CSV table of C-alpha atoms in Angstrom, one decimal:
chain,number,residue,atom,x,y,z
X,1,MET,CA,23.4,11.5,-15.0
X,2,SER,CA,25.0,9.6,-17.9
X,3,VAL,CA,25.4,5.8,-18.2
X,4,ASP,CA,28.4,4.5,-20.2
X,5,LEU,CA,28.4,1.3,-22.2
X,6,SER,CA,30.6,-1.4,-20.7
X,7,SER,CA,33.7,-2.5,-22.7
X,8,ALA,CA,31.9,-5.8,-23.5
X,9,GLN,CA,29.0,-3.9,-25.0
X,10,LYS,CA,31.3,-1.6,-27.0
X,11,SER,CA,33.1,-4.7,-28.4
X,12,GLU,CA,29.8,-6.2,-29.3
X,13,VAL,CA,28.7,-3.2,-31.3
X,14,ARG,CA,32.1,-2.9,-33.0
X,15,TYR,CA,32.3,-6.5,-34.4
X,16,VAL,CA,28.7,-7.5,-35.1
X,17,ALA,CA,27.5,-8.0,-38.7
X,18,PRO,CA,25.8,-5.1,-40.5
X,19,ALA,CA,22.3,-6.5,-40.2
X,20,VAL,CA,22.7,-6.9,-36.4
X,21,THR,CA,24.1,-3.4,-36.1
X,22,SER,CA,21.0,-2.0,-37.8
X,23,SER,CA,18.8,-4.0,-35.4
X,24,ALA,CA,20.8,-2.7,-32.4
X,25,ARG,CA,20.4,0.9,-33.7
X,26,SER,CA,16.7,0.4,-34.0
X,27,MET,CA,16.5,-0.9,-30.4
X,28,GLU,CA,18.5,2.2,-29.2
X,29,GLN,CA,15.7,4.4,-30.5
X,30,HIS,CA,13.6,3.2,-27.6
X,31,PHE,CA,15.9,4.8,-25.1
X,32,ALA,CA,17.0,8.1,-26.8
X,33,THR,CA,15.3,11.3,-25.5
X,34,ASP,CA,17.5,14.1,-26.8
X,35,HIS,CA,15.1,14.8,-29.7
X,36,LEU,CA,12.4,15.6,-27.1
X,37,LEU,CA,14.2,18.7,-25.7
X,38,THR,CA,14.1,20.8,-28.9
X,39,ASN,CA,10.4,21.2,-28.7
X,40,LEU,CA,9.5,20.1,-25.2
X,41,ARG,CA,7.0,22.8,-24.5
X,42,GLN,CA,4.9,22.1,-27.6
X,43,ARG,CA,5.3,18.4,-27.2
X,44,THR,CA,4.1,18.6,-23.5
X,45,ILE,CA,1.1,20.7,-24.4
X,46,SER,CA,0.0,18.4,-27.3
X,47,SER,CA,0.6,15.3,-25.0
X,48,GLY,CA,-1.5,16.9,-22.3
X,49,LEU,CA,-4.3,17.6,-24.7
X,50,ILE,CA,-4.2,14.1,-26.1
X,51,THR,CA,-4.2,12.6,-22.6
X,52,ALA,CA,-7.0,14.9,-21.4
X,53,ALA,CA,-9.2,13.9,-24.3
X,54,ALA,CA,-8.4,10.2,-23.7
X,55,GLN,CA,-9.2,10.7,-20.0
X,56,GLY,CA,-12.5,12.4,-20.9
X,57,VAL,CA,-13.4,9.3,-22.9
X,58,GLN,CA,-12.4,7.0,-20.1
X,59,PHE,CA,-14.4,9.1,-17.6
X,60,PHE,CA,-17.6,8.7,-19.6
X,61,LEU,CA,-16.9,5.0,-20.2
X,62,ASN,CA,-16.4,4.5,-16.4
X,63,LEU,CA,-19.4,6.6,-15.6
X,64,ALA,CA,-21.6,4.6,-18.0
X,65,ASN,CA,-20.2,1.4,-16.6
X,66,VAL,CA,-20.9,2.4,-13.0
X,67,MET,CA,-24.4,3.5,-13.8
X,68,VAL,CA,-25.3,0.3,-15.7
X,69,LEU,CA,-23.7,-2.1,-13.2
X,70,ALA,CA,-25.1,-0.3,-10.2
X,71,ARG,CA,-28.6,-1.2,-11.6
X,72,LEU,CA,-27.7,-4.8,-12.5
X,73,LEU,CA,-25.8,-5.8,-9.4
X,74,ALA,CA,-26.5,-5.4,-5.6
X,75,PRO,CA,-24.3,-3.5,-3.2
X,76,GLU,CA,-23.3,-6.8,-1.6
X,77,GLU,CA,-21.8,-8.0,-4.9
X,78,PHE,CA,-19.7,-4.9,-5.2
X,79,GLY,CA,-18.7,-5.3,-1.6
X,80,LEU,CA,-17.4,-8.8,-2.1
X,81,VAL,CA,-15.1,-7.7,-4.9
X,82,ALA,CA,-14.1,-4.6,-3.0
X,83,MET,CA,-13.0,-6.7,-0.1
X,84,VAL,CA,-10.5,-8.6,-2.3
X,85,THR,CA,-9.4,-5.6,-4.3
X,86,THR,CA,-8.6,-3.8,-1.1
X,87,VAL,CA,-6.2,-6.6,-0.1
X,88,MET,CA,-4.8,-6.5,-3.6
X,89,GLY,CA,-4.2,-2.8,-3.3
X,90,PHE,CA,-1.7,-3.5,-0.5
X,91,LEU,CA,0.3,-5.7,-2.9
X,92,ARG,CA,-0.3,-4.0,-6.2
X,93,ILE,CA,2.7,-1.7,-5.7
X,94,PHE,CA,5.0,-4.7,-6.1
X,95,GLN,CA,4.0,-5.3,-9.7
X,96,ASP,CA,5.7,-2.0,-10.5
X,97,ALA,CA,8.2,-1.9,-7.6
X,98,GLY,CA,9.0,1.8,-8.5
X,99,LEU,CA,11.0,0.6,-11.5
X,100,SER,CA,8.9,2.4,-14.1
X,101,THR,CA,9.7,5.6,-12.4
X,102,ALA,CA,13.4,4.7,-12.4
X,103,THR,CA,13.2,4.1,-16.2
X,104,VAL,CA,11.4,7.3,-16.9
X,105,GLN,CA,13.5,9.5,-14.6
X,106,ARG,CA,16.9,8.5,-15.9
X,107,GLN,CA,18.6,10.9,-18.3
X,108,GLU,CA,20.3,7.9,-20.1
X,109,ILE,CA,19.5,4.2,-20.0
X,110,THR,CA,20.6,1.1,-21.9
X,111,HIS,CA,18.8,-1.9,-23.4
X,112,ALA,CA,20.5,-4.2,-20.9
X,113,GLN,CA,19.4,-2.1,-17.9
X,114,VAL,CA,15.8,-2.0,-19.0
X,115,SER,CA,15.9,-5.8,-19.7
X,116,ASN,CA,17.1,-6.4,-16.1
X,117,LEU,CA,14.4,-4.2,-14.7
X,118,PHE,CA,11.8,-6.1,-16.8
X,119,TRP,CA,12.8,-9.4,-15.3
X,120,VAL,CA,12.7,-8.0,-11.8
X,121,ASN,CA,9.2,-6.8,-12.5
X,122,VAL,CA,8.1,-10.2,-13.8
X,123,ALA,CA,9.6,-11.9,-10.8
X,124,MET,CA,7.9,-9.6,-8.4
X,125,GLY,CA,4.6,-10.0,-10.3
X,126,GLY,CA,4.8,-13.7,-10.3
X,127,LEU,CA,5.7,-13.8,-6.6
X,128,THR,CA,2.8,-11.5,-5.7
X,129,THR,CA,0.4,-13.7,-7.7
X,130,VAL,CA,1.5,-16.7,-5.7
X,131,LEU,CA,1.2,-14.9,-2.4
X,132,MET,CA,-2.2,-13.6,-3.2
X,133,ALA,CA,-3.5,-17.0,-4.3
X,134,LEU,CA,-2.1,-18.6,-1.1
X,135,SER,CA,-3.8,-16.0,1.0
X,136,ALA,CA,-7.3,-16.7,-0.4
X,137,PRO,CA,-8.4,-18.8,2.6
X,138,ALA,CA,-7.1,-16.3,5.1
X,139,ILE,CA,-9.0,-13.5,3.3
X,140,ALA,CA,-12.2,-15.5,3.4
X,141,TRP,CA,-11.7,-16.2,7.1
X,142,PHE,CA,-11.0,-12.6,8.0
X,143,PHE,CA,-14.2,-11.3,6.3
X,144,ARG,CA,-16.2,-14.4,7.3
X,145,GLU,CA,-17.1,-14.9,3.6
X,146,PRO,CA,-16.3,-18.2,1.8
X,147,ARG,CA,-17.1,-16.8,-1.6
X,148,LEU,CA,-13.9,-14.7,-1.5
X,149,VAL,CA,-11.7,-17.7,-2.0
X,150,GLY,CA,-12.7,-18.1,-5.7
X,151,ILE,CA,-12.6,-14.3,-6.3
X,152,THR,CA,-9.1,-14.0,-4.9
X,153,LEU,CA,-7.7,-16.9,-6.9
X,154,VAL,CA,-9.0,-15.5,-10.2
X,155,LEU,CA,-7.9,-11.9,-9.5
X,156,SER,CA,-4.5,-12.9,-8.4
X,157,ILE,CA,-3.4,-13.5,-12.0
X,158,THR,CA,-3.7,-9.8,-12.7
X,159,PHE,CA,-0.4,-9.2,-10.8
X,160,LEU,CA,1.7,-11.2,-13.2
X,161,LEU,CA,-0.1,-9.9,-16.3
X,162,ALA,CA,0.3,-6.2,-15.2
X,163,SER,CA,4.0,-6.6,-14.2
X,164,SER,CA,4.8,-8.0,-17.6
X,165,ALA,CA,3.9,-4.6,-19.2
X,166,VAL,CA,5.6,-2.3,-16.8
X,167,GLN,CA,8.8,-1.6,-18.6
X,168,HIS,CA,7.2,-1.5,-22.1
X,169,MET,CA,4.8,1.2,-20.8
X,170,ALA,CA,7.6,3.0,-19.0
X,171,LEU,CA,9.5,3.3,-22.3
X,172,LEU,CA,6.4,4.6,-24.1
X,173,ASN,CA,6.1,7.2,-21.2
X,174,ARG,CA,9.8,8.0,-21.5
X,175,GLN,CA,9.4,8.7,-25.2
X,176,MET,CA,6.3,10.8,-24.5
X,177,ARG,CA,4.2,8.6,-26.8
X,178,PHE,CA,1.0,9.5,-25.0
X,179,GLY,CA,-1.3,9.1,-28.0
X,180,VAL,CA,-0.4,5.4,-28.1
X,181,ILE,CA,-0.8,5.1,-24.3
X,182,ALA,CA,-4.2,6.7,-24.5
X,183,ALA,CA,-5.3,4.3,-27.2
X,184,ILE,CA,-4.1,1.3,-25.2
X,185,ASP,CA,-6.0,2.5,-22.1
X,186,VAL,CA,-9.2,3.3,-23.8
X,187,VAL,CA,-9.4,0.0,-25.8
X,188,SER,CA,-8.5,-2.2,-22.8
X,189,MET,CA,-11.0,-0.3,-20.5
X,190,LEU,CA,-13.8,-0.6,-23.1
X,191,SER,CA,-13.2,-4.3,-23.6
X,192,GLY,CA,-13.3,-5.0,-19.9
X,193,TYR,CA,-16.4,-3.0,-19.4
X,194,LEU,CA,-18.3,-4.7,-22.2
X,195,ILE,CA,-17.4,-8.1,-20.9
X,196,GLY,CA,-18.5,-7.1,-17.4
X,197,VAL,CA,-21.9,-5.6,-18.5
X,198,GLY,CA,-22.5,-8.6,-20.7
X,199,MET,CA,-21.9,-11.1,-17.9
X,200,ALA,CA,-24.0,-9.0,-15.5
X,201,LEU,CA,-26.9,-9.1,-18.0
X,202,LEU,CA,-26.5,-12.9,-18.1
X,203,LYS,CA,-26.8,-13.0,-14.3
X,204,TYR,CA,-23.3,-13.9,-13.4
X,205,GLY,CA,-23.4,-11.6,-10.4
X,206,TYR,CA,-20.1,-10.6,-8.9
X,207,TRP,CA,-18.2,-12.7,-11.5
X,208,ALA,CA,-19.0,-10.0,-14.0
X,209,LEU,CA,-16.8,-7.5,-12.0
X,210,VAL,CA,-14.1,-10.1,-11.6
X,211,SER,CA,-14.0,-11.0,-15.3
X,212,ALA,CA,-14.0,-7.4,-16.4
X,213,ASN,CA,-10.9,-6.7,-14.2
X,214,VAL,CA,-9.0,-9.6,-15.6
X,215,ILE,CA,-9.9,-9.0,-19.3
X,216,GLN,CA,-8.9,-5.3,-19.0
X,217,VAL,CA,-5.4,-6.2,-17.7
X,218,ALA,CA,-4.9,-8.9,-20.2
X,219,ILE,CA,-5.8,-6.8,-23.2
X,220,ARG,CA,-3.7,-3.9,-21.9
X,221,LEU,CA,-0.7,-6.3,-21.8
X,222,ALA,CA,-1.2,-7.6,-25.3
X,223,LEU,CA,-1.6,-4.2,-26.8
X,224,THR,CA,1.4,-2.8,-25.0
X,225,TRP,CA,3.7,-5.5,-26.3
X,226,LEU,CA,2.3,-5.3,-29.8
X,227,ILE,CA,2.7,-1.5,-30.1
X,228,SER,CA,5.9,-1.0,-28.1
X,229,GLN,CA,7.9,-3.6,-30.2
X,230,TRP,CA,10.7,-3.5,-27.5
X,231,ARG,CA,11.7,-7.0,-26.5
X,232,PRO,CA,13.8,-7.7,-23.4
X,233,ARG,CA,17.1,-9.6,-23.4
X,234,LEU,CA,18.0,-12.3,-20.9
X,235,PRO,CA,19.3,-10.9,-17.6
X,236,SER,CA,23.0,-9.7,-17.6
X,237,ARG,CA,25.6,-8.5,-15.1
X,238,ASP,CA,27.7,-5.4,-15.0
X,239,THR,CA,24.9,-3.1,-16.3
X,240,HIS,CA,24.9,-0.6,-13.4
X,241,THR,CA,21.3,-1.5,-12.7
X,242,TRP,CA,21.5,-1.9,-8.9
X,243,HIS,CA,21.2,1.9,-8.1
X,244,MET,CA,18.1,2.0,-10.2
X,245,ILE,CA,16.6,-0.9,-8.3
X,246,ARG,CA,17.5,0.9,-5.0
X,247,PHE,CA,15.7,4.0,-6.1
X,248,GLY,CA,12.7,1.9,-7.1
X,249,ALA,CA,12.9,0.2,-3.7
X,250,ASP,CA,12.6,3.6,-2.0
X,251,ILE,CA,9.6,4.5,-4.2
X,252,THR,CA,8.0,1.1,-3.4
X,253,THR,CA,8.6,1.4,0.3
X,254,GLY,CA,6.9,4.8,0.5
X,255,ALA,CA,4.0,3.7,-1.7
X,256,LEU,CA,3.5,0.5,0.2
X,257,MET,CA,3.2,2.2,3.5
X,258,TYR,CA,0.6,4.6,2.2
X,259,SER,CA,-1.2,1.8,0.3
X,260,LEU,CA,-1.4,-0.4,3.4
X,261,THR,CA,-3.0,2.4,5.4
X,262,ARG,CA,-5.1,3.8,2.6
X,263,GLY,CA,-6.9,0.5,2.1
X,264,ALA,CA,-7.4,-0.1,5.8
X,265,ASP,CA,-10.8,1.8,5.6
X,266,ASN,CA,-12.4,-0.9,3.5
X,267,LEU,CA,-10.9,-3.6,5.7
X,268,LEU,CA,-12.2,-2.1,8.9
X,269,ILE,CA,-15.6,-1.3,7.5
X,270,GLY,CA,-15.9,-4.8,6.1
X,271,ARG,CA,-14.8,-6.4,9.3
X,272,PHE,CA,-17.2,-4.5,11.6
X,273,PHE,CA,-20.1,-3.5,9.3
X,274,GLY,CA,-20.2,-6.3,6.6
X,275,PRO,CA,-20.1,-6.4,2.7
X,276,ALA,CA,-23.2,-4.2,2.2
X,277,ALA,CA,-21.5,-1.3,4.1
X,278,VAL,CA,-18.3,-1.8,2.1
X,279,GLY,CA,-20.3,-1.7,-1.1
X,280,LEU,CA,-21.9,1.6,-0.2
X,281,TYR,CA,-18.6,3.0,1.1
X,282,SER,CA,-16.5,1.9,-1.9
X,283,ARG,CA,-19.1,3.2,-4.5
X,284,GLY,CA,-19.5,6.5,-2.6
X,285,SER,CA,-15.7,7.0,-2.6
X,286,ILE,CA,-15.1,5.8,-6.1
X,287,LEU,CA,-17.6,8.3,-7.5
X,288,LEU,CA,-15.1,11.0,-6.5
X,289,ARG,CA,-11.8,9.2,-6.6
X,290,ARG,CA,-12.1,7.8,-10.1
X,291,PRO,CA,-12.6,11.1,-11.8
X,292,LEU,CA,-9.7,12.5,-9.7
X,293,GLU,CA,-7.5,9.6,-10.7
X,294,GLN,CA,-8.4,10.0,-14.4
X,295,PHE,CA,-7.5,13.7,-14.0
X,296,VAL,CA,-4.3,13.5,-12.0
X,297,VAL,CA,-2.8,10.2,-13.2
X,298,PRO,CA,-2.4,11.2,-16.9
X,299,ILE,CA,-1.1,14.6,-16.0
X,300,THR,CA,1.5,12.8,-13.8
X,301,ALA,CA,2.3,10.5,-16.8
X,302,VAL,CA,2.9,13.6,-19.0
X,303,PHE,CA,4.8,15.9,-16.7
X,304,VAL,CA,7.0,13.5,-14.8
X,305,PRO,CA,8.9,12.7,-18.1
X,306,ALA,CA,8.8,16.3,-19.0
X,307,LEU,CA,10.3,17.5,-15.7
X,308,SER,CA,12.8,14.7,-15.8
X,309,ARG,CA,14.1,15.9,-19.2
X,310,VAL,CA,14.8,19.4,-17.7
X,311,GLN,CA,16.7,18.4,-14.6
X,312,GLY,CA,19.5,20.8,-14.0
X,313,GLN,CA,17.6,23.7,-15.6
X,314,ASP,CA,16.2,25.2,-12.4
X,315,ASP,CA,14.2,28.1,-13.8
X,316,ARG,CA,12.7,26.1,-16.5
X,317,TYR,CA,11.9,23.3,-14.1
X,318,ARG,CA,10.2,25.6,-11.6
X,319,ARG,CA,8.1,27.4,-14.3
X,320,THR,CA,7.0,24.2,-15.8
X,321,PHE,CA,5.9,22.7,-12.5
X,322,LEU,CA,4.1,25.8,-11.1
X,323,HIS,CA,2.1,26.4,-14.3
X,324,VAL,CA,0.6,22.9,-14.0
X,325,PHE,CA,0.3,23.1,-10.3
X,326,GLU,CA,-1.7,26.3,-10.4
X,327,ALA,CA,-4.1,24.8,-12.9
X,328,ILE,CA,-4.6,21.6,-10.9
X,329,ALA,CA,-5.3,23.7,-7.7
X,330,LEU,CA,-8.0,25.9,-9.5
X,331,ILE,CA,-9.7,23.0,-11.2
X,332,THR,CA,-9.9,20.7,-8.2
X,333,PHE,CA,-11.2,23.3,-5.8
X,334,LEU,CA,-14.0,24.2,-8.2
X,335,PHE,CA,-14.7,20.5,-8.8
X,336,ALA,CA,-14.9,19.8,-5.1
X,337,GLY,CA,-17.2,22.7,-4.4
X,338,ILE,CA,-19.6,21.7,-7.2
X,339,CYS,CA,-19.6,18.0,-6.1
X,340,LEU,CA,-20.3,19.0,-2.5
X,341,ALA,CA,-23.2,21.2,-3.4
X,342,LEU,CA,-24.7,18.5,-5.7
X,343,SER,CA,-23.7,15.4,-3.8
X,344,TYR,CA,-27.2,13.9,-3.3
X,345,PRO,CA,-28.5,14.3,-6.9
X,346,LEU,CA,-25.2,13.2,-8.4
X,347,THR,CA,-25.2,10.0,-6.3
X,348,LEU,CA,-28.8,9.2,-7.4
X,349,ALA,CA,-28.1,10.0,-11.0
X,350,ALA,CA,-24.9,7.8,-11.1
X,351,LEU,CA,-25.9,4.9,-8.9
X,352,GLY,CA,-29.7,4.9,-8.7
X,353,PRO,CA,-32.3,5.2,-5.9
X,354,ASN,CA,-31.0,2.0,-4.1
X,355,TRP,CA,-27.8,3.8,-3.2
X,356,ARG,CA,-29.1,6.9,-1.3
X,357,ALA,CA,-27.0,5.9,1.7
X,358,ALA,CA,-23.8,6.5,-0.3
X,359,ALA,CA,-24.6,10.2,-0.8
X,360,GLY,CA,-23.3,11.2,2.6
X,361,ILE,CA,-20.1,9.3,2.0
X,362,PHE,CA,-19.6,10.9,-1.4
X,363,ALA,CA,-20.3,14.4,0.2
X,364,ALA,CA,-17.7,13.7,2.9
X,365,PHE,CA,-15.0,12.7,0.3
X,366,THR,CA,-15.5,15.9,-1.8
X,367,VAL,CA,-13.5,17.8,0.9
X,368,VAL,CA,-10.4,15.7,0.2
X,369,ALA,CA,-10.4,16.2,-3.6
X,370,PRO,CA,-8.1,19.2,-3.7
X,371,ALA,CA,-5.8,17.7,-1.1
X,372,TYR,CA,-5.5,14.5,-3.0
X,373,ALA,CA,-4.7,16.2,-6.3
X,374,LEU,CA,-2.2,18.7,-4.8
X,375,THR,CA,-0.4,16.1,-2.7
X,376,SER,CA,-0.1,13.9,-5.8
X,377,ALA,CA,1.4,16.7,-7.8
X,378,SER,CA,3.8,17.6,-5.0
X,379,THR,CA,5.3,14.1,-5.1
X,380,TRP,CA,6.4,14.7,-8.7
X,381,LEU,CA,9.3,16.7,-7.1
X,382,PHE,CA,10.4,13.5,-5.3
X,383,ALA,CA,10.3,11.4,-8.4
X,384,THR,CA,11.9,13.8,-10.8
X,385,GLN,CA,14.7,14.9,-8.4
X,386,GLY,CA,15.6,11.4,-7.4
X,387,ARG,CA,14.6,12.0,-3.7
X,388,GLY,CA,13.6,8.5,-2.8
X,389,LYS,CA,14.5,8.8,0.9
X,390,ASP,CA,12.4,12.0,1.3
X,391,PHE,CA,9.5,10.1,-0.3
X,392,VAL,CA,9.8,7.2,2.2
X,393,PHE,CA,9.9,9.6,5.2
X,394,THR,CA,6.9,11.6,3.9
X,395,SER,CA,4.9,8.4,3.2
X,396,SER,CA,5.6,7.1,6.8
X,397,ILE,CA,4.1,10.2,8.4
X,398,VAL,CA,1.2,10.5,6.0
X,399,SER,CA,0.3,6.8,6.4
X,400,THR,CA,0.3,7.2,10.2
X,401,LEU,CA,-2.0,10.2,10.0
X,402,THR,CA,-4.3,8.3,7.6
X,403,LEU,CA,-4.6,5.2,9.8
X,404,CYS,CA,-5.4,7.4,12.8
X,405,SER,CA,-8.2,9.1,10.9
X,406,PHE,CA,-9.8,5.8,10.0
X,407,LEU,CA,-9.7,4.6,13.6
X,408,ALA,CA,-11.1,7.8,14.9
X,409,GLY,CA,-14.0,7.8,12.4
X,410,LEU,CA,-14.8,4.1,12.7
X,411,PRO,CA,-17.2,4.4,15.7
X,412,PHE,CA,-19.4,6.7,13.6
X,413,GLY,CA,-19.7,4.3,10.7
X,414,PRO,CA,-18.7,4.6,7.0
X,415,VAL,CA,-19.7,8.3,6.9
X,416,GLY,CA,-17.6,9.0,10.0
X,417,VAL,CA,-14.6,7.3,8.4
X,418,ALA,CA,-14.9,9.5,5.3
X,419,ILE,CA,-15.3,12.7,7.3
X,420,PHE,CA,-12.4,12.1,9.6
X,421,TYR,CA,-10.1,11.1,6.8
X,422,SER,CA,-11.0,14.2,4.7
X,423,ALA,CA,-10.4,16.5,7.6
X,424,VAL,CA,-7.0,15.0,8.4
X,425,CYS,CA,-5.9,15.2,4.7
X,426,VAL,CA,-6.7,18.9,4.5
X,427,LEU,CA,-5.6,20.1,7.9
X,428,LEU,CA,-2.5,17.9,8.5
X,429,GLU,CA,-1.3,15.9,5.6
X,430,LEU,CA,-1.2,18.5,2.8
X,431,PRO,CA,0.7,21.1,4.8
X,432,PHE,CA,3.2,18.4,5.9
X,433,VAL,CA,3.8,17.3,2.3
X,434,TYR,CA,4.3,20.9,1.3
X,435,TYR,CA,6.9,21.4,4.0
X,436,ILE,CA,9.0,18.3,3.0
X,437,THR,CA,8.8,18.7,-0.8
X,438,GLY,CA,9.6,22.4,-0.7
X,439,ARG,CA,12.7,22.2,1.5
X,440,ARG,CA,15.0,21.2,-1.4
X,441,GLY,CA,15.1,21.8,-5.1
X,442,PRO,CA,14.0,24.7,-7.4
X,443,VAL,CA,10.4,24.7,-6.1
X,444,SER,CA,10.1,26.2,-2.6
X,445,ARG,CA,7.5,25.9,0.2
X,446,LYS,CA,6.3,29.4,-0.6
X,447,ASP,CA,5.7,28.4,-4.2
X,448,LEU,CA,3.6,25.5,-3.2
X,449,SER,CA,1.5,27.2,-0.5
X,450,ALA,CA,0.8,30.3,-2.6
X,451,TYR,CA,-1.9,28.7,-4.6
X,452,LEU,CA,-3.7,27.0,-1.6
X,453,GLY,CA,-5.5,30.0,-0.1
X,454,SER,CA,-6.3,31.9,-3.3
X,455,ASN,CA,-7.9,28.9,-5.0
X,456,PHE,CA,-9.9,28.0,-1.9
X,457,TRP,CA,-11.6,31.3,-1.9
X,458,HIS,CA,-12.1,31.3,-5.6
X,459,SER,CA,-13.9,27.9,-5.3
X,460,LEU,CA,-16.2,29.2,-2.6
X,461,ALA,CA,-17.0,32.3,-4.6
X,462,GLY,CA,-17.9,30.2,-7.7
X,463,THR,CA,-20.1,27.6,-5.8
X,464,ASP,CA,-23.7,28.0,-4.7
X,465,PHE,CA,-24.0,25.6,-1.7
X,466,ARG,CA,-27.7,26.1,-1.4
X,467,SER,CA,-28.5,24.0,-4.5
X,468,GLY,CA,-29.0,20.3,-4.3
X,469,CYS,CA,-27.9,19.7,-0.7
């Protein structure tokens, strides 16, 4: 869908001095994508390899950080920070507000439009920071833990910092500059982890986790602005930005509904079982979720722009999606089978002997690994086809099922919550997502479901469940 320059913009380009015209031409290079189409396949493969290598580095950095901090800090200290970050997860969607997707998905976009979206992101991030800071006493009251007030006040600033980099990062994604993005992510992660480990060694306790979080976000912002070199204009009118904001609002609404329910597990466990139980539950789940995120998120970052560039080319779109989808299905089924078989030794190796109770939680979550990855990949169809309303509807149903699974498992403790959630994801949520995403567009329901059964049996055939259980 093309976007025409307004008459005022055309006039501006026609009558500016030569130096300004050169500057404007340089700025337009941030938005052009036609050059990506000539070699999209090779560019996508190379971007995927770069991103995969970067995620491998981040995985080992994260694993090393978890292993070190789990031996320096107590489960209660992890639980205190997890209580606050759970609440933050409900609001984190507002720092993006779906506007990065709007920027990446558009076939054509202007400097004025991206500038307007930038200021919307900053305003949302600033408002969320204020709301989070004001909610600090309420969070401490809910969890019956006064130490959460200070943690909440410090972590609230990350909303404003992160929202100030959203459009810069979206433009880097739009241009498929994934080598640059990978460097930013690795450097910021390493910096935050080093600060966290250093403070843990100096006996700062849970403040080591808090500081690592803030430092990582701040360095990511600085590097993104430095490398992107795009600078926003002041807000302007008549830029046809409203429909992009409306699409972002649909994405935000759907993501918010899911985020609210997905974080309810930590809230419920913290309320009824205390910070130590939250620490065990959060570490047990993150052992599986973090590798999955580092696998799925960069693939999403690569293929959403790639699929957006081939809108209208149905055969090419379908082939591109299904090749990646099949690979994700095979890898995640094998990964889940191995993790389930080795859940106990993996937990001890990663967290240490004091975290034995987290092994059952980790084992329960391994079942949900393929469903998480395949559901995430299926939602690419909503983003790249501009189906915001379908995304809202799907999120509302999935969120309801997720909350019901938490409530059903709560009487059985943290392990029960993990088991019920995993079962609902596999048996109900994934088939429903397939049904909705495949009812429109080049990728059908039959295409999506074809890989589910075959990869399930392949994963069973390749896994020896007698070892390590």
